[in-house]
Tab-separated table of C-alpha atoms and ligand atoms in Angstrom:
chain	number	residue	atom	x	y	z
A	259	UNK	CA	-31.291	38.623	-2.870
A	260	UNK	CA	-28.622	41.214	-2.401
A	261	UNK	CA	-25.228	40.917	-4.046
A	262	UNK	CA	-23.389	39.406	-1.061
A	263	UNK	CA	-26.089	36.801	-0.428
A	264	UNK	CA	-26.241	35.822	-4.125
A	265	UNK	CA	-22.482	35.197	-4.114
A	266	UNK	CA	-22.766	32.832	-1.128
A	267	UNK	CA	-25.709	30.957	-2.683
A	268	UNK	CA	-24.875	30.495	-6.395
A	269	UNK	CA	-27.320	28.638	-8.672
A	270	UNK	CA	-27.081	24.826	-8.590
A	271	UNK	CA	-26.545	23.306	-12.026
A	272	UNK	CA	-27.314	19.588	-12.247
A	273	UNK	CA	-27.362	17.556	-15.478
A	274	UNK	CA	-30.681	15.800	-16.123
A	275	UNK	CA	-31.139	12.334	-14.538
A	276	UNK	CA	-30.221	10.538	-17.808
A	277	UNK	CA	-27.309	12.838	-18.675
A	278	UNK	CA	-24.271	11.448	-16.802
A	279	UNK	CA	-20.783	12.954	-17.021
A	280	UNK	CA	-18.276	10.317	-18.143
A	281	UNK	CA	-15.950	11.480	-15.386
A	282	UNK	CA	-17.647	11.815	-12.015
A	283	UNK	CA	-17.480	15.341	-10.586
A	284	UNK	CA	-15.322	16.142	-7.561
A	285	UNK	CA	-17.583	16.773	-4.583
A	286	UNK	CA	-15.253	19.369	-3.080
A	287	UNK	CA	-17.668	20.113	-0.276
A	288	UNK	CA	-17.225	19.560	3.446
A	289	UNK	CA	-20.966	19.706	4.152
A	290	UNK	CA	-24.104	18.300	2.545
A	291	UNK	CA	-27.592	19.554	3.341
A	292	UNK	CA	-30.962	17.811	3.503
A	293	UNK	CA	-34.200	19.833	3.382
A	294	UNK	CA	-35.446	19.243	6.954
A	295	UNK	CA	-34.224	18.354	10.433
A	296	UNK	CA	-36.257	15.138	10.317
A	297	UNK	CA	-34.610	14.029	7.044
A	298	UNK	CA	-31.174	14.959	8.397
A	299	UNK	CA	-31.774	12.850	11.507
A	300	UNK	CA	-33.033	9.924	9.417
A	301	UNK	CA	-29.882	10.141	7.313
A	302	UNK	CA	-27.612	10.271	10.385
A	303	UNK	CA	-29.398	7.199	11.793
A	304	UNK	CA	-28.761	5.355	8.523
A	305	UNK	CA	-32.497	5.117	7.702
A	306	UNK	CA	-32.041	6.817	4.335
A	307	UNK	CA	-29.150	7.551	2.003
A	308	UNK	CA	-27.378	10.868	2.307
A	309	UNK	CA	-24.144	12.633	3.114
A	310	UNK	CA	-23.615	15.039	6.000
A	311	UNK	CA	-19.953	15.795	6.740
A	312	UNK	CA	-16.961	14.781	4.626
A	313	UNK	CA	-14.880	13.459	7.511
A	314	UNK	CA	-17.408	10.618	7.717
A	315	UNK	CA	-18.323	10.198	4.050
A	316	UNK	CA	-18.160	12.038	0.745
A	317	UNK	CA	-19.421	10.870	-2.678
A	318	UNK	CA	-15.995	11.223	-4.324
A	319	UNK	CA	-14.114	9.279	-1.650
A	320	UNK	CA	-16.999	6.773	-1.562
A	321	UNK	CA	-16.639	6.130	-5.295
A	322	UNK	CA	-12.954	5.401	-4.738
A	323	UNK	CA	-13.713	3.081	-1.806
A	324	UNK	CA	-16.100	1.039	-3.930
A	325	UNK	CA	-13.616	0.834	-6.812
A	326	UNK	CA	-10.822	-0.340	-4.502
A	327	UNK	CA	-12.954	-2.948	-2.726
A	328	UNK	CA	-13.927	-4.403	-6.110
A	329	UNK	CA	-10.321	-4.518	-7.310
A	330	UNK	CA	-9.141	-6.299	-4.184
A	331	UNK	CA	-12.078	-8.743	-4.270
A	332	UNK	CA	-13.595	-7.698	-0.949
A	333	UNK	CA	-16.863	-6.046	0.092
A	334	UNK	CA	-15.771	-2.750	1.569
A	335	UNK	CA	-12.948	-0.232	1.874
A	336	UNK	CA	-12.057	2.949	3.746
A	337	UNK	CA	-9.710	5.474	2.194
A	338	UNK	CA	-7.532	7.817	4.205
A	339	UNK	CA	-4.738	10.353	3.882
A	340	UNK	CA	-1.696	8.088	3.338
A	341	UNK	CA	-0.526	4.486	3.385
A	342	UNK	CA	1.002	4.947	6.820
A	343	UNK	CA	-2.307	6.474	7.938
A	344	UNK	CA	-4.102	3.316	6.753
A	345	UNK	CA	-1.687	1.082	8.685
A	346	UNK	CA	-1.786	3.223	11.845
A	347	UNK	CA	-5.561	3.706	11.938
A	348	UNK	CA	-6.153	0.002	11.225
A	349	UNK	CA	-3.834	-1.067	14.058
A	350	UNK	CA	-5.311	1.508	16.459
A	351	UNK	CA	-8.797	0.328	15.509
A	352	UNK	CA	-8.033	-3.350	16.133
A	353	UNK	CA	-5.674	-3.393	19.115
A	354	UNK	CA	-5.929	-2.777	22.849
A	355	UNK	CA	-3.557	-3.000	25.849
A	356	UNK	CA	-1.953	-6.431	26.327
A	357	UNK	CA	-2.802	-7.595	22.817
A	358	UNK	CA	-0.004	-9.388	21.011
A	359	UNK	CA	1.009	-8.655	17.395
A	360	UNK	CA	3.153	-10.816	15.139
A	361	UNK	CA	5.226	-8.706	12.742
A	362	UNK	CA	8.385	-9.165	10.743
A	363	UNK	CA	11.945	-7.975	10.355
A	364	UNK	CA	11.130	-7.188	6.716
A	365	UNK	CA	8.034	-5.122	7.613
A	366	UNK	CA	7.978	-1.589	6.156
A	367	UNK	CA	10.072	0.633	8.490
A	368	UNK	CA	7.358	3.058	9.703
A	369	UNK	CA	4.975	0.130	10.383
A	370	UNK	CA	7.702	-1.522	12.424
A	371	UNK	CA	8.336	1.712	14.353
A	372	UNK	CA	4.633	2.168	14.954
A	373	UNK	CA	4.469	-1.267	16.580
A	374	UNK	CA	7.776	-1.097	18.421
A	375	UNK	CA	7.436	2.508	19.667
A	376	UNK	CA	3.947	3.962	19.536
A	377	UNK	CA	1.819	0.894	20.212
A	378	UNK	CA	4.285	-0.356	22.837
A	379	UNK	CA	3.519	2.845	24.788
A	380	UNK	CA	-0.103	1.680	24.946
A	381	UNK	CA	0.924	-1.773	26.222
A	382	UNK	CA	0.656	-3.667	22.923
A	383	UNK	CA	3.219	-6.496	22.802
A	384	UNK	CA	4.841	-7.930	19.710
A	385	UNK	CA	7.038	-10.710	18.388
A	386	UNK	CA	9.208	-10.087	15.343
A	387	UNK	CA	10.204	-12.973	13.060
A	388	UNK	CA	11.420	-13.400	9.480
A	389	UNK	CA	8.526	-13.565	7.014
A	390	UNK	CA	9.849	-16.781	5.453
A	391	UNK	CA	10.153	-18.537	8.849
A	392	UNK	CA	6.971	-20.596	8.419
A	393	UNK	CA	7.652	-22.937	11.346
A	394	UNK	CA	8.412	-19.972	13.623
A	395	UNK	CA	5.152	-18.271	12.589
A	396	UNK	CA	3.162	-21.431	13.297
A	397	UNK	CA	4.929	-21.926	16.625
A	398	UNK	CA	4.300	-18.361	17.864
A	399	UNK	CA	0.641	-18.466	16.806
A	400	UNK	CA	0.171	-21.836	18.526
A	401	UNK	CA	1.822	-20.771	21.784
A	402	UNK	CA	1.079	-17.039	22.204
A	403	UNK	CA	-2.508	-15.760	21.982
A	404	UNK	CA	-2.229	-13.230	19.153
A	405	UNK	CA	-4.681	-10.550	18.051
A	406	UNK	CA	-3.205	-10.009	14.591
A	407	UNK	CA	-0.436	-10.781	12.137
A	408	UNK	CA	0.686	-7.898	9.926
A	409	UNK	CA	2.885	-8.775	6.971
A	410	UNK	CA	3.928	-7.928	3.405
A	411	UNK	CA	4.677	-9.906	0.263
A	412	UNK	CA	6.883	-9.190	-1.637
A	413	UNK	CA	8.771	-7.342	1.065
A	414	UNK	CA	10.467	-4.026	0.503
A	415	UNK	CA	13.294	-3.873	-0.629
A	416	UNK	CA	14.606	-7.447	-0.926
A	417	UNK	CA	11.381	-9.031	-2.272
A	418	UNK	CA	11.015	-11.902	0.173
A	419	UNK	CA	7.796	-13.840	-0.374
A	420	UNK	CA	5.360	-14.815	2.396
A	421	UNK	CA	3.630	-18.178	2.112
A	422	UNK	CA	0.253	-16.466	2.393
A	423	UNK	CA	-1.853	-19.656	2.577
A	424	UNK	CA	0.319	-20.982	5.403
A	425	UNK	CA	0.299	-17.702	7.363
A	426	UNK	CA	-3.475	-17.252	7.036
A	427	UNK	CA	-4.211	-20.909	7.887
A	428	UNK	CA	-2.128	-20.720	11.065
A	429	UNK	CA	-3.697	-17.378	12.025
A	430	UNK	CA	-7.232	-18.654	11.364
A	431	UNK	CA	-6.572	-21.816	13.399
A	432	UNK	CA	-5.513	-19.756	16.414
A	433	UNK	CA	-8.028	-16.887	16.172
A	434	UNK	CA	-5.641	-14.175	14.944
A	435	UNK	CA	-6.596	-11.652	12.255
A	436	UNK	CA	-4.337	-11.250	9.224
A	437	UNK	CA	-3.493	-7.810	7.830
A	438	UNK	CA	-1.546	-7.848	4.559
A	439	UNK	CA	0.130	-4.624	3.465
A	440	UNK	CA	-0.382	-5.376	-0.212
A	441	UNK	CA	1.173	-2.149	-1.497
A	442	UNK	CA	3.994	-3.754	-3.480
A	443	UNK	CA	1.900	-6.564	-4.958
A	444	UNK	CA	-0.901	-4.184	-5.919
A	445	UNK	CA	-4.667	-4.032	-5.682
A	446	UNK	CA	-5.269	-6.784	-8.247
A	447	UNK	CA	-3.266	-9.465	-6.453
A	448	UNK	CA	-3.794	-11.807	-3.469
A	449	UNK	CA	-7.573	-11.242	-3.440
A	450	UNK	CA	-8.069	-15.022	-3.690
A	451	UNK	CA	-6.315	-15.650	-0.363
A	452	UNK	CA	-7.890	-15.891	3.102
A	453	UNK	CA	-6.433	-12.538	4.259
A	454	UNK	CA	-8.837	-10.602	6.534
A	455	UNK	CA	-7.704	-7.060	5.792
A	456	UNK	CA	-5.570	-5.508	3.082
A	457	UNK	CA	-3.859	-2.176	3.605
A	458	UNK	CA	-2.456	-0.163	0.709
A	459	UNK	CA	-0.521	2.968	0.060
A	460	UNK	CA	-2.480	4.547	-2.804
A	461	UNK	CA	0.437	6.965	-3.166
A	462	UNK	CA	2.172	4.348	-5.338
A	463	UNK	CA	0.480	2.386	-8.133
A	464	UNK	CA	-3.121	3.497	-7.626
A	465	UNK	CA	-2.488	7.182	-8.152
A	466	UNK	CA	0.424	6.292	-10.387
A	467	UNK	CA	1.798	9.753	-11.095
A	468	UNK	CA	3.731	10.611	-7.944
A	469	UNK	CA	1.580	13.678	-7.276
A	470	UNK	CA	-0.874	12.610	-4.576
A	471	UNK	CA	-0.865	10.599	-1.335
A	472	UNK	CA	-3.521	8.238	-0.058
A	473	UNK	CA	-4.127	4.979	1.770
A	474	UNK	CA	-6.832	2.350	2.108
A	475	UNK	CA	-7.939	-0.586	4.213
A	476	UNK	CA	-10.063	-3.206	2.472
A	477	UNK	CA	-11.986	-6.200	3.868
A	478	UNK	CA	-15.381	-7.674	4.609
A	479	UNK	CA	-18.308	-5.413	5.516
A	480	UNK	CA	-18.354	-6.249	9.203
A	481	UNK	CA	-14.660	-5.602	9.875
A	482	UNK	CA	-14.699	-2.411	7.822
A	483	UNK	CA	-17.901	-1.183	9.514
A	484	UNK	CA	-16.171	-1.546	12.901
A	485	UNK	CA	-12.953	0.073	11.693
A	486	UNK	CA	-14.868	2.985	10.151
A	487	UNK	CA	-16.023	4.043	13.628
A	488	UNK	CA	-12.377	4.483	14.650
A	489	UNK	CA	-11.231	5.975	11.338
A	490	UNK	CA	-13.824	8.752	11.668
A	491	UNK	CA	-12.497	9.572	15.145
A	492	UNK	CA	-8.822	9.353	14.193
A	493	UNK	CA	-9.562	11.824	11.444
A	494	UNK	CA	-6.885	11.175	8.805
A	495	UNK	CA	-9.359	11.588	5.941
A	496	UNK	CA	-8.580	11.686	2.240
A	497	UNK	CA	-9.467	14.970	0.593
A	498	UNK	CA	-12.011	14.612	-2.259
A	499	UNK	CA	-9.608	16.201	-4.732
A	500	UNK	CA	-6.932	13.633	-3.858
A	501	UNK	CA	-9.577	10.889	-4.166
A	502	UNK	CA	-10.459	12.194	-7.627
A	503	UNK	CA	-6.810	12.102	-8.723
A	504	UNK	CA	-6.422	8.536	-7.447
A	505	UNK	CA	-9.660	7.475	-9.143
A	506	UNK	CA	-8.298	8.990	-12.369
A	507	UNK	CA	-4.966	7.197	-11.890
A	508	UNK	CA	-6.742	3.867	-11.487
A	509	UNK	CA	-8.029	4.001	-15.076
A	510	UNK	CA	-4.518	3.146	-16.259
A	511	UNK	CA	-3.449	1.140	-13.201
A	512	UNK	CA	-3.224	-2.278	-14.866
A	513	UNK	CA	-1.578	-0.933	-18.029
A	514	UNK	CA	1.075	0.822	-15.972
A	515	UNK	CA	1.605	-2.027	-13.506
A	516	UNK	CA	1.985	-4.602	-16.305
A	517	UNK	CA	4.411	-2.404	-18.237
A	518	UNK	CA	6.499	-1.704	-15.122
A	519	UNK	CA	6.593	-5.428	-14.260
A	520	UNK	CA	7.728	-6.328	-17.794
A	521	UNK	CA	10.518	-3.753	-17.464
A	522	UNK	CA	11.433	-5.077	-14.002
A	523	UNK	CA	11.788	-8.590	-15.420
A	524	UNK	CA	14.133	-7.379	-18.181
A	525	UNK	CA	16.192	-5.280	-15.763
A	526	UNK	CA	16.441	-8.190	-13.294
A	527	UNK	CA	17.619	-10.547	-16.065
A	528	UNK	CA	20.203	-7.998	-17.224
A	529	UNK	CA	21.528	-7.485	-13.680
A	530	UNK	CA	21.635	-11.245	-13.006
A	531	UNK	CA	24.238	-11.618	-15.744
A	532	UNK	CA	26.421	-8.691	-14.690
A	533	UNK	CA	29.798	-9.317	-13.057
A	534	UNK	CA	29.566	-6.250	-10.755
A	535	UNK	CA	26.415	-7.670	-9.143
A	536	UNK	CA	26.512	-10.535	-6.619
A	537	UNK	CA	22.775	-11.120	-6.094
A	538	UNK	CA	19.528	-9.947	-7.676
A	539	UNK	CA	16.299	-10.005	-5.658
A	540	UNK	CA	13.295	-10.312	-7.961
A	541	UNK	CA	10.598	-12.991	-7.561
A	542	UNK	CA	10.203	-13.222	-11.350
A	543	UNK	CA	13.695	-14.725	-11.703
A	544	UNK	CA	13.745	-18.549	-11.615
A	545	UNK	CA	16.828	-18.169	-9.366
A	546	UNK	CA	14.725	-16.408	-6.672
A	547	UNK	CA	14.542	-18.822	-3.723
A	548	UNK	CA	10.723	-18.594	-3.605
A	549	UNK	CA	10.054	-18.210	-7.335
A	550	UNK	CA	7.699	-21.218	-7.472
A	551	UNK	CA	5.653	-19.938	-4.523
A	552	UNK	CA	5.523	-16.460	-6.073
A	553	UNK	CA	4.286	-18.013	-9.356
A	554	UNK	CA	1.455	-19.745	-7.503
A	555	UNK	CA	0.430	-16.646	-5.539
A	556	UNK	CA	0.983	-13.798	-7.994
A	557	UNK	CA	-0.172	-12.720	-11.432
A	558	UNK	CA	2.709	-10.246	-11.731
A	559	UNK	CA	5.999	-10.266	-9.846
A	560	UNK	CA	6.120	-6.554	-9.076
A	561	UNK	CA	7.935	-3.472	-10.247
A	562	UNK	CA	10.733	-3.359	-7.646
A	563	UNK	CA	14.089	-5.021	-8.308
A	564	UNK	CA	16.863	-4.898	-5.766
A	565	UNK	CA	20.416	-6.148	-6.074
A	566	UNK	CA	23.675	-6.311	-4.143
A	567	UNK	CA	26.744	-4.576	-5.563
A	568	UNK	CA	29.831	-6.785	-5.458
A	569	UNK	CA	31.979	-3.778	-4.418
A	570	UNK	CA	29.731	-2.777	-1.497
A	571	UNK	CA	28.005	0.339	-0.225
A	572	UNK	CA	30.213	3.122	-1.592
A	573	UNK	CA	30.049	1.565	-5.072
A	574	UNK	CA	26.251	1.436	-4.761
A	575	UNK	CA	26.114	5.133	-3.941
A	576	UNK	CA	28.444	5.966	-6.868
A	577	UNK	CA	26.226	3.847	-9.140
A	578	UNK	CA	23.201	5.919	-8.068
A	579	UNK	CA	25.073	9.161	-8.747
A	580	UNK	CA	26.059	7.923	-12.220
A	581	UNK	CA	22.506	7.049	-13.331
A	582	UNK	CA	20.787	9.578	-15.565
A	583	UNK	CA	17.238	8.223	-15.800
A	584	UNK	CA	16.668	7.013	-12.214
A	585	UNK	CA	15.967	9.718	-9.620
A	586	UNK	CA	17.400	9.247	-6.115
A	587	UNK	CA	14.015	9.376	-4.441
A	588	UNK	CA	11.607	7.486	-2.187
A	589	UNK	CA	8.431	5.679	-3.251
A	590	UNK	CA	7.562	3.572	-6.308
A	591	UNK	CA	4.892	3.242	-8.967
A	592	UNK	CA	5.652	6.610	-10.548
A	593	UNK	CA	6.120	7.260	-14.285
A	594	UNK	CA	9.760	8.075	-13.430
A	595	UNK	CA	12.201	5.318	-12.461
A	596	UNK	CA	13.644	5.672	-8.970
A	597	UNK	CA	16.605	4.392	-6.982
A	598	UNK	CA	17.323	4.009	-3.258
A	599	UNK	CA	21.100	3.533	-2.895
A	600	UNK	CA	22.836	1.819	0.069
A	601	UNK	CA	23.480	5.159	1.790
A	602	UNK	CA	19.719	5.685	2.165
A	603	UNK	CA	18.786	2.071	2.853
A	604	UNK	CA	19.873	1.090	6.394
A	605	UNK	CA	17.045	-0.222	8.604
A	606	UNK	CA	18.100	2.278	11.310
A	607	UNK	CA	15.387	1.464	13.850
A	608	UNK	CA	16.371	-2.219	14.190
A	609	UNK	CA	18.912	-3.588	16.703
A	610	UNK	CA	22.001	-5.023	14.940
A	611	UNK	CA	21.001	-8.693	15.299
A	612	UNK	CA	17.593	-8.075	13.712
A	613	UNK	CA	19.002	-5.749	11.027
A	614	UNK	CA	21.312	-8.636	10.069
A	615	UNK	CA	18.238	-10.792	9.330
A	616	UNK	CA	16.600	-8.190	7.095
A	617	UNK	CA	18.410	-9.387	3.964
A	618	UNK	CA	19.642	-5.857	3.308
A	619	UNK	CA	23.382	-6.165	2.593
A	620	UNK	CA	25.848	-3.246	2.739
A	621	UNK	CA	25.692	-2.948	-1.063
A	622	UNK	CA	21.927	-3.392	-1.551
A	623	UNK	CA	20.350	-1.052	-4.097
A	624	UNK	CA	16.603	-0.771	-4.781
A	625	UNK	CA	15.312	0.107	-8.215
A	626	UNK	CA	11.692	0.973	-8.871
A	627	UNK	CA	10.629	0.864	-12.498
A	628	UNK	CA	8.970	3.794	-14.199
A	629	UNK	CA	7.308	3.961	-17.589
A	630	UNK	CA	10.399	4.771	-19.659
A	631	UNK	CA	11.419	2.426	-22.474
A	632	UNK	CA	13.154	-0.615	-20.912
A	633	UNK	CA	16.003	-0.403	-23.437
A	634	UNK	CA	16.839	3.113	-22.255
A	635	UNK	CA	16.736	2.043	-18.606
A	636	UNK	CA	19.006	-0.951	-19.209
A	637	UNK	CA	21.435	1.205	-21.208
A	638	UNK	CA	21.498	3.692	-18.316
A	639	UNK	CA	22.104	0.933	-15.718
A	640	UNK	CA	24.815	-0.524	-17.932
A	641	UNK	CA	26.692	2.762	-18.351
A	642	UNK	CA	26.416	3.515	-14.616
A	643	UNK	CA	27.799	0.073	-13.681
A	644	UNK	CA	30.664	0.468	-16.177
A	645	UNK	CA	31.513	3.913	-14.788
A	646	UNK	CA	32.241	2.771	-11.210
B	964	PLP	C1	4.862	-1.390	1.876
B	964	PLP	C2	4.512	0.033	2.166
B	964	PLP	N1	3.501	0.297	3.007
B	964	PLP	C3	3.150	1.568	3.308
B	964	PLP	C4	3.833	2.630	2.767
B	964	PLP	C5	3.453	4.031	3.194
B	964	PLP	O1	2.744	4.705	2.243
B	964	PLP	P1	2.573	6.303	2.267
B	964	PLP	O2	3.889	6.839	1.805
B	964	PLP	O3	1.436	6.526	1.325
B	964	PLP	O4	2.277	6.712	3.658
B	964	PLP	C6	4.880	2.400	1.880
B	964	PLP	C7	5.620	3.544	1.299
B	964	PLP	O5	6.696	3.392	0.760
B	964	PLP	C8	5.245	1.064	1.571
B	964	PLP	O6	6.258	0.788	0.748
């Protein structure tokens, strides 16, 4: 071979069959070849194993899918480019014109907008309730034929708790699918419920380092097989390098999540006793209105604590400015602690009467715990509260 040809076709180096790398390699390849047309066709027909094109499947993203399905206690998963991508592609895969969706005032803002704006354009109808309105949920499901219920628990930012058994029982009784955005609770929680599909932002706890985005939908083989046909066409695939980073992050997922929850509990208890705070929203506090339900449903209460400043919105913004260890930034599940102050919190897409039901008060602040020492974080919160 001439020089140019040799450069395009470098030697393949494969470890022997019994000589595995402890960290799986990144298959940073768009295409995979089989030796003949006949074998390629057999592979495309699913008659033999094999990869062809990374928008459909790639060994690195496949490894991540299998890990995630196992963690969530389901058979199958599909990964994609972001959490919002997972929500959007799942809804587009399941819904058609005239279908009805039950969603909630507390639903993550972009999910809400997707339903209220984008899907509405395609003739998908919706009803929006409060996630703790169990009778309302049962009534709507009993009276309005509904394709799916999409919900969260705990909700973001004020940590309301869905009665998951009650929601899934009502949905099952009336033929509606349940989709739980389980991002805040994490991949290791709620697997023992009757939820049909879990969606996750892998950008948060799974990757864990704030340096990569990803999303996933997880469920039984049949539902995921059907959704995969749409995901491949919608095209929001996860790059193998991002999949590798998330797979690497998962090795420390439980250690990080447990440490961040322990910190959240301490921070919530500190805030609950502070005279500049009127209310603390954390399901791990016995004073949380659904603490007992959260105890039954959850192994850990989560890493997000929100609270309402007695002196209102401007004081909340000054508090954020005064903090030294919490960055004013979106997201959660990073090594660094983060804060969303009142000025960045308003549920802008909701009409006033619905915004009023969201539980977000003028002085609501959201804290997301990082991996710093809890004593340092509490000292920082304390000095910032004293300074305003
Ligand atoms: C509950 C929830 N779902 C979905 C998302 C979207 O995830 P991503 O930022 O990966 O698109 C977020 C992000 O904050 C979230 O909090």
